[in-house]
mmCIF file of C-alpha atoms in Angstrom:
data_model
loop_
_atom_site.group_PDB
_atom_site.id
_atom_site.type_symbol
_atom_site.label_atom_id
_atom_site.label_comp_id
_atom_site.label_asym_id
_atom_site.label_seq_id
_atom_site.Cartn_x
_atom_site.Cartn_y
_atom_site.Cartn_z
ATOM 1 C CA UNK A 1 -18.328 -8.815 -28.549
ATOM 2 C CA UNK A 2 -18.192 -6.381 -31.436
ATOM 3 C CA UNK A 3 -14.766 -4.962 -32.331
ATOM 4 C CA UNK A 4 -14.492 -1.491 -33.715
ATOM 5 C CA UNK A 5 -11.454 -0.078 -35.404
ATOM 6 C CA UNK A 6 -10.157 3.164 -34.037
ATOM 7 C CA UNK A 7 -9.893 5.661 -36.862
ATOM 8 C CA UNK A 8 -6.385 6.841 -37.620
ATOM 9 C CA UNK A 9 -5.209 10.406 -37.512
ATOM 10 C CA UNK A 10 -6.814 11.732 -40.694
ATOM 11 C CA UNK A 11 -4.830 14.980 -40.643
ATOM 12 C CA UNK A 12 -1.496 13.133 -40.381
ATOM 13 C CA UNK A 13 -2.597 10.845 -43.200
ATOM 14 C CA UNK A 14 -3.327 13.876 -45.384
ATOM 15 C CA UNK A 15 -0.007 15.454 -44.439
ATOM 16 C CA UNK A 16 1.707 12.165 -45.291
ATOM 17 C CA UNK A 17 0.049 12.100 -48.712
ATOM 18 C CA UNK A 18 1.312 15.613 -49.418
ATOM 19 C CA UNK A 19 4.789 14.599 -48.223
ATOM 20 C CA UNK A 20 4.712 11.735 -50.717
ATOM 21 C CA UNK A 21 3.939 14.229 -53.476
ATOM 22 C CA UNK A 22 6.831 16.406 -52.304
ATOM 23 C CA UNK A 23 9.254 13.473 -52.295
ATOM 24 C CA UNK A 24 8.019 12.480 -55.753
ATOM 25 C CA UNK A 25 8.982 15.948 -57.005
ATOM 26 C CA UNK A 26 5.548 17.604 -57.209
ATOM 27 C CA UNK A 27 6.361 20.569 -54.978
ATOM 28 C CA UNK A 28 3.531 22.704 -56.333
ATOM 29 C CA UNK A 29 0.792 20.177 -55.570
ATOM 30 C CA UNK A 30 2.343 19.406 -52.184
ATOM 31 C CA UNK A 31 2.454 23.132 -51.363
ATOM 32 C CA UNK A 32 -1.199 23.473 -52.419
ATOM 33 C CA UNK A 33 -2.319 20.549 -50.237
ATOM 34 C CA UNK A 34 -0.234 21.706 -47.266
ATOM 35 C CA UNK A 35 -1.830 25.134 -47.638
ATOM 36 C CA UNK A 36 -5.333 23.662 -47.553
ATOM 37 C CA UNK A 37 -4.545 21.611 -44.453
ATOM 38 C CA UNK A 38 -2.882 24.613 -42.770
ATOM 39 C CA UNK A 39 -5.987 26.731 -43.408
ATOM 40 C CA UNK A 40 -8.005 24.039 -41.621
ATOM 41 C CA UNK A 41 -5.725 23.541 -38.600
ATOM 42 C CA UNK A 42 -4.280 27.063 -38.330
ATOM 43 C CA UNK A 43 -1.827 28.533 -35.852
ATOM 44 C CA UNK A 44 -3.705 27.121 -32.875
ATOM 45 C CA UNK A 45 -4.233 23.582 -34.141
ATOM 46 C CA UNK A 46 -2.680 20.400 -32.823
ATOM 47 C CA UNK A 47 1.037 20.998 -32.213
ATOM 48 C CA UNK A 48 2.165 17.742 -33.835
ATOM 49 C CA UNK A 49 0.152 18.551 -36.950
ATOM 50 C CA UNK A 50 1.469 22.123 -37.092
ATOM 51 C CA UNK A 51 5.057 21.035 -36.525
ATOM 52 C CA UNK A 52 4.968 18.276 -39.128
ATOM 53 C CA UNK A 53 3.120 20.297 -41.750
ATOM 54 C CA UNK A 54 5.280 23.410 -41.317
ATOM 55 C CA UNK A 55 8.473 21.312 -41.415
ATOM 56 C CA UNK A 56 7.549 19.901 -44.801
ATOM 57 C CA UNK A 57 5.871 23.080 -46.105
ATOM 58 C CA UNK A 58 9.224 24.836 -45.717
ATOM 59 C CA UNK A 59 10.662 22.475 -48.317
ATOM 60 C CA UNK A 60 8.058 23.499 -50.895
ATOM 61 C CA UNK A 61 8.940 27.183 -50.827
ATOM 62 C CA UNK A 62 10.751 28.883 -53.690
ATOM 63 C CA UNK A 63 11.775 31.909 -51.639
ATOM 64 C CA UNK A 64 14.337 31.221 -48.857
ATOM 65 C CA UNK A 65 12.638 33.776 -46.593
ATOM 66 C CA UNK A 66 9.317 31.949 -46.932
ATOM 67 C CA UNK A 67 11.061 28.652 -46.193
ATOM 68 C CA UNK A 68 12.591 30.187 -43.068
ATOM 69 C CA UNK A 69 9.175 31.404 -41.895
ATOM 70 C CA UNK A 70 7.773 27.858 -42.166
ATOM 71 C CA UNK A 71 10.852 26.396 -40.446
ATOM 72 C CA UNK A 72 10.307 28.815 -37.566
ATOM 73 C CA UNK A 73 6.622 27.830 -37.339
ATOM 74 C CA UNK A 74 7.664 24.189 -37.099
ATOM 75 C CA UNK A 75 10.159 24.900 -34.320
ATOM 76 C CA UNK A 76 7.653 27.044 -32.417
ATOM 77 C CA UNK A 77 5.095 24.219 -32.517
ATOM 78 C CA UNK A 78 7.730 21.708 -31.401
ATOM 79 C CA UNK A 79 8.853 23.880 -28.514
ATOM 80 C CA UNK A 80 5.257 24.359 -27.412
ATOM 81 C CA UNK A 81 4.649 20.622 -27.354
ATOM 82 C CA UNK A 82 7.941 19.443 -25.876
ATOM 83 C CA UNK A 83 8.344 22.186 -23.295
ATOM 84 C CA UNK A 84 11.981 22.713 -24.187
ATOM 85 C CA UNK A 85 12.509 24.876 -21.134
ATOM 86 C CA UNK A 86 12.319 21.773 -18.929
ATOM 87 C CA UNK A 87 15.531 20.048 -17.885
ATOM 88 C CA UNK A 88 16.304 16.631 -19.310
ATOM 89 C CA UNK A 89 15.601 15.075 -15.900
ATOM 90 C CA UNK A 90 12.217 16.811 -15.713
ATOM 91 C CA UNK A 91 11.420 15.612 -19.232
ATOM 92 C CA UNK A 92 12.359 12.031 -18.325
ATOM 93 C CA UNK A 93 10.159 12.150 -15.221
ATOM 94 C CA UNK A 94 7.290 13.560 -17.271
ATOM 95 C CA UNK A 95 7.823 10.833 -19.892
ATOM 96 C CA UNK A 96 7.677 8.096 -17.268
ATOM 97 C CA UNK A 97 4.480 9.535 -15.784
ATOM 98 C CA UNK A 98 2.661 9.730 -19.126
ATOM 99 C CA UNK A 99 4.111 6.849 -21.148
ATOM 100 C CA UNK A 100 0.873 5.548 -22.626
ATOM 101 C CA UNK A 101 -0.879 8.786 -23.514
ATOM 102 C CA UNK A 102 -1.388 10.260 -26.967
ATOM 103 C CA UNK A 103 0.349 13.403 -25.775
ATOM 104 C CA UNK A 104 3.421 11.390 -24.761
ATOM 105 C CA UNK A 105 3.541 9.769 -28.194
ATOM 106 C CA UNK A 106 3.276 13.222 -29.805
ATOM 107 C CA UNK A 107 6.054 14.617 -27.607
ATOM 108 C CA UNK A 108 8.275 11.638 -28.404
ATOM 109 C CA UNK A 109 7.626 12.053 -32.140
ATOM 110 C CA UNK A 110 8.378 15.765 -32.045
ATOM 111 C CA UNK A 111 11.552 15.295 -29.989
ATOM 112 C CA UNK A 112 12.793 13.013 -32.750
ATOM 113 C CA UNK A 113 12.113 15.828 -35.247
ATOM 114 C CA UNK A 114 13.966 18.531 -33.294
ATOM 115 C CA UNK A 115 17.449 17.788 -34.716
ATOM 116 C CA UNK A 116 16.012 17.924 -38.226
ATOM 117 C CA UNK A 117 14.121 21.141 -37.446
ATOM 118 C CA UNK A 118 17.339 22.830 -36.356
ATOM 119 C CA UNK A 119 19.167 21.395 -39.375
ATOM 120 C CA UNK A 120 16.573 22.879 -41.715
ATOM 121 C CA UNK A 121 16.782 26.221 -39.913
ATOM 122 C CA UNK A 122 20.564 26.177 -40.328
ATOM 123 C CA UNK A 123 20.075 25.551 -44.049
ATOM 124 C CA UNK A 124 17.515 28.330 -44.372
ATOM 125 C CA UNK A 125 19.757 30.809 -42.573
ATOM 126 C CA UNK A 126 22.719 29.718 -44.688
ATOM 127 C CA UNK A 127 20.739 30.390 -47.887
ATOM 128 C CA UNK A 128 20.014 33.857 -46.546
ATOM 129 C CA UNK A 129 23.717 34.306 -45.684
ATOM 130 C CA UNK A 130 22.900 34.734 -42.012
ATOM 131 C CA UNK A 131 25.904 32.717 -40.941
ATOM 132 C CA UNK A 132 25.753 33.311 -37.186
ATOM 133 C CA UNK A 133 22.132 32.147 -36.998
ATOM 134 C CA UNK A 134 22.999 29.159 -39.206
ATOM 135 C CA UNK A 135 25.820 28.195 -36.820
ATOM 136 C CA UNK A 136 23.535 28.499 -33.769
ATOM 137 C CA UNK A 137 20.966 26.134 -35.267
ATOM 138 C CA UNK A 138 23.544 23.674 -36.530
ATOM 139 C CA UNK A 139 24.995 23.517 -33.006
ATOM 140 C CA UNK A 140 21.478 22.988 -31.635
ATOM 141 C CA UNK A 141 20.957 20.180 -34.149
ATOM 142 C CA UNK A 142 24.142 18.490 -32.902
ATOM 143 C CA UNK A 143 22.987 19.016 -29.289
ATOM 144 C CA UNK A 144 19.625 17.379 -30.014
ATOM 145 C CA UNK A 145 20.806 14.189 -31.775
ATOM 146 C CA UNK A 146 21.027 12.240 -28.516
ATOM 147 C CA UNK A 147 17.272 11.565 -28.751
ATOM 148 C CA UNK A 148 17.712 9.752 -32.069
ATOM 149 C CA UNK A 149 17.983 6.007 -32.270
ATOM 150 C CA UNK A 150 20.700 4.046 -34.006
ATOM 151 C CA UNK A 151 18.377 3.334 -36.908
ATOM 152 C CA UNK A 152 18.058 4.547 -40.474
ATOM 153 C CA UNK A 153 16.310 7.772 -39.520
ATOM 154 C CA UNK A 154 18.799 8.658 -36.792
ATOM 155 C CA UNK A 155 21.766 7.799 -38.993
ATOM 156 C CA UNK A 156 20.316 9.800 -41.871
ATOM 157 C CA UNK A 157 19.763 12.893 -39.742
ATOM 158 C CA UNK A 158 23.274 12.650 -38.242
ATOM 159 C CA UNK A 159 24.757 12.285 -41.745
ATOM 160 C CA UNK A 160 22.759 15.288 -42.997
ATOM 161 C CA UNK A 161 23.983 17.381 -40.062
ATOM 162 C CA UNK A 162 27.545 16.319 -40.907
ATOM 163 C CA UNK A 163 27.035 17.346 -44.539
ATOM 164 C CA UNK A 164 25.685 20.718 -43.411
ATOM 165 C CA UNK A 165 28.752 21.130 -41.199
ATOM 166 C CA UNK A 166 30.963 20.533 -44.252
ATOM 167 C CA UNK A 167 28.879 22.895 -46.366
ATOM 168 C CA UNK A 168 29.177 25.643 -43.756
ATOM 169 C CA UNK A 169 32.936 25.105 -43.483
ATOM 170 C CA UNK A 170 33.181 25.369 -47.272
ATOM 171 C CA UNK A 171 31.161 28.587 -47.345
ATOM 172 C CA UNK A 172 33.304 30.254 -44.702
ATOM 173 C CA UNK A 173 30.420 30.096 -42.239
ATOM 174 C CA UNK A 174 32.115 27.576 -39.947
ATOM 175 C CA UNK A 175 33.206 28.273 -36.389
#
């Protein structure tokens, strides 16, 4: 019996390569590569791809308004995939019914990004001195952390939300 390897998600691999450039400090090249990928997938492409790419593209922007626009694109894609209007119970029932599907894996991945998406939106709004909007998204980030595990990623996101809370308190943008 011949075994064939299933090809990986080429778009996510390309996004990951651009993220590595961003983390290495090459924002310009990362922004260029994200732009190329975005032109290929567009506003109607796969929601996980759009969410992930827009989330990281926001971090390559020099202008806070441009960063906010990308943050909003990421959240819009996430909301479209996760169906955030559903109750938690409905979401759990849906999860149980579709546990082994690609869509379920995408939804699970995006749900884990939601706290970070709101955190980034809070930061973007804070940069633009839109304190009320920053507070709303920081509160939403806190509300969404329950989906995170007790691992390095979850701990890192919780710590970053805590730092943003302190930053907002220090700027006079707290409660």
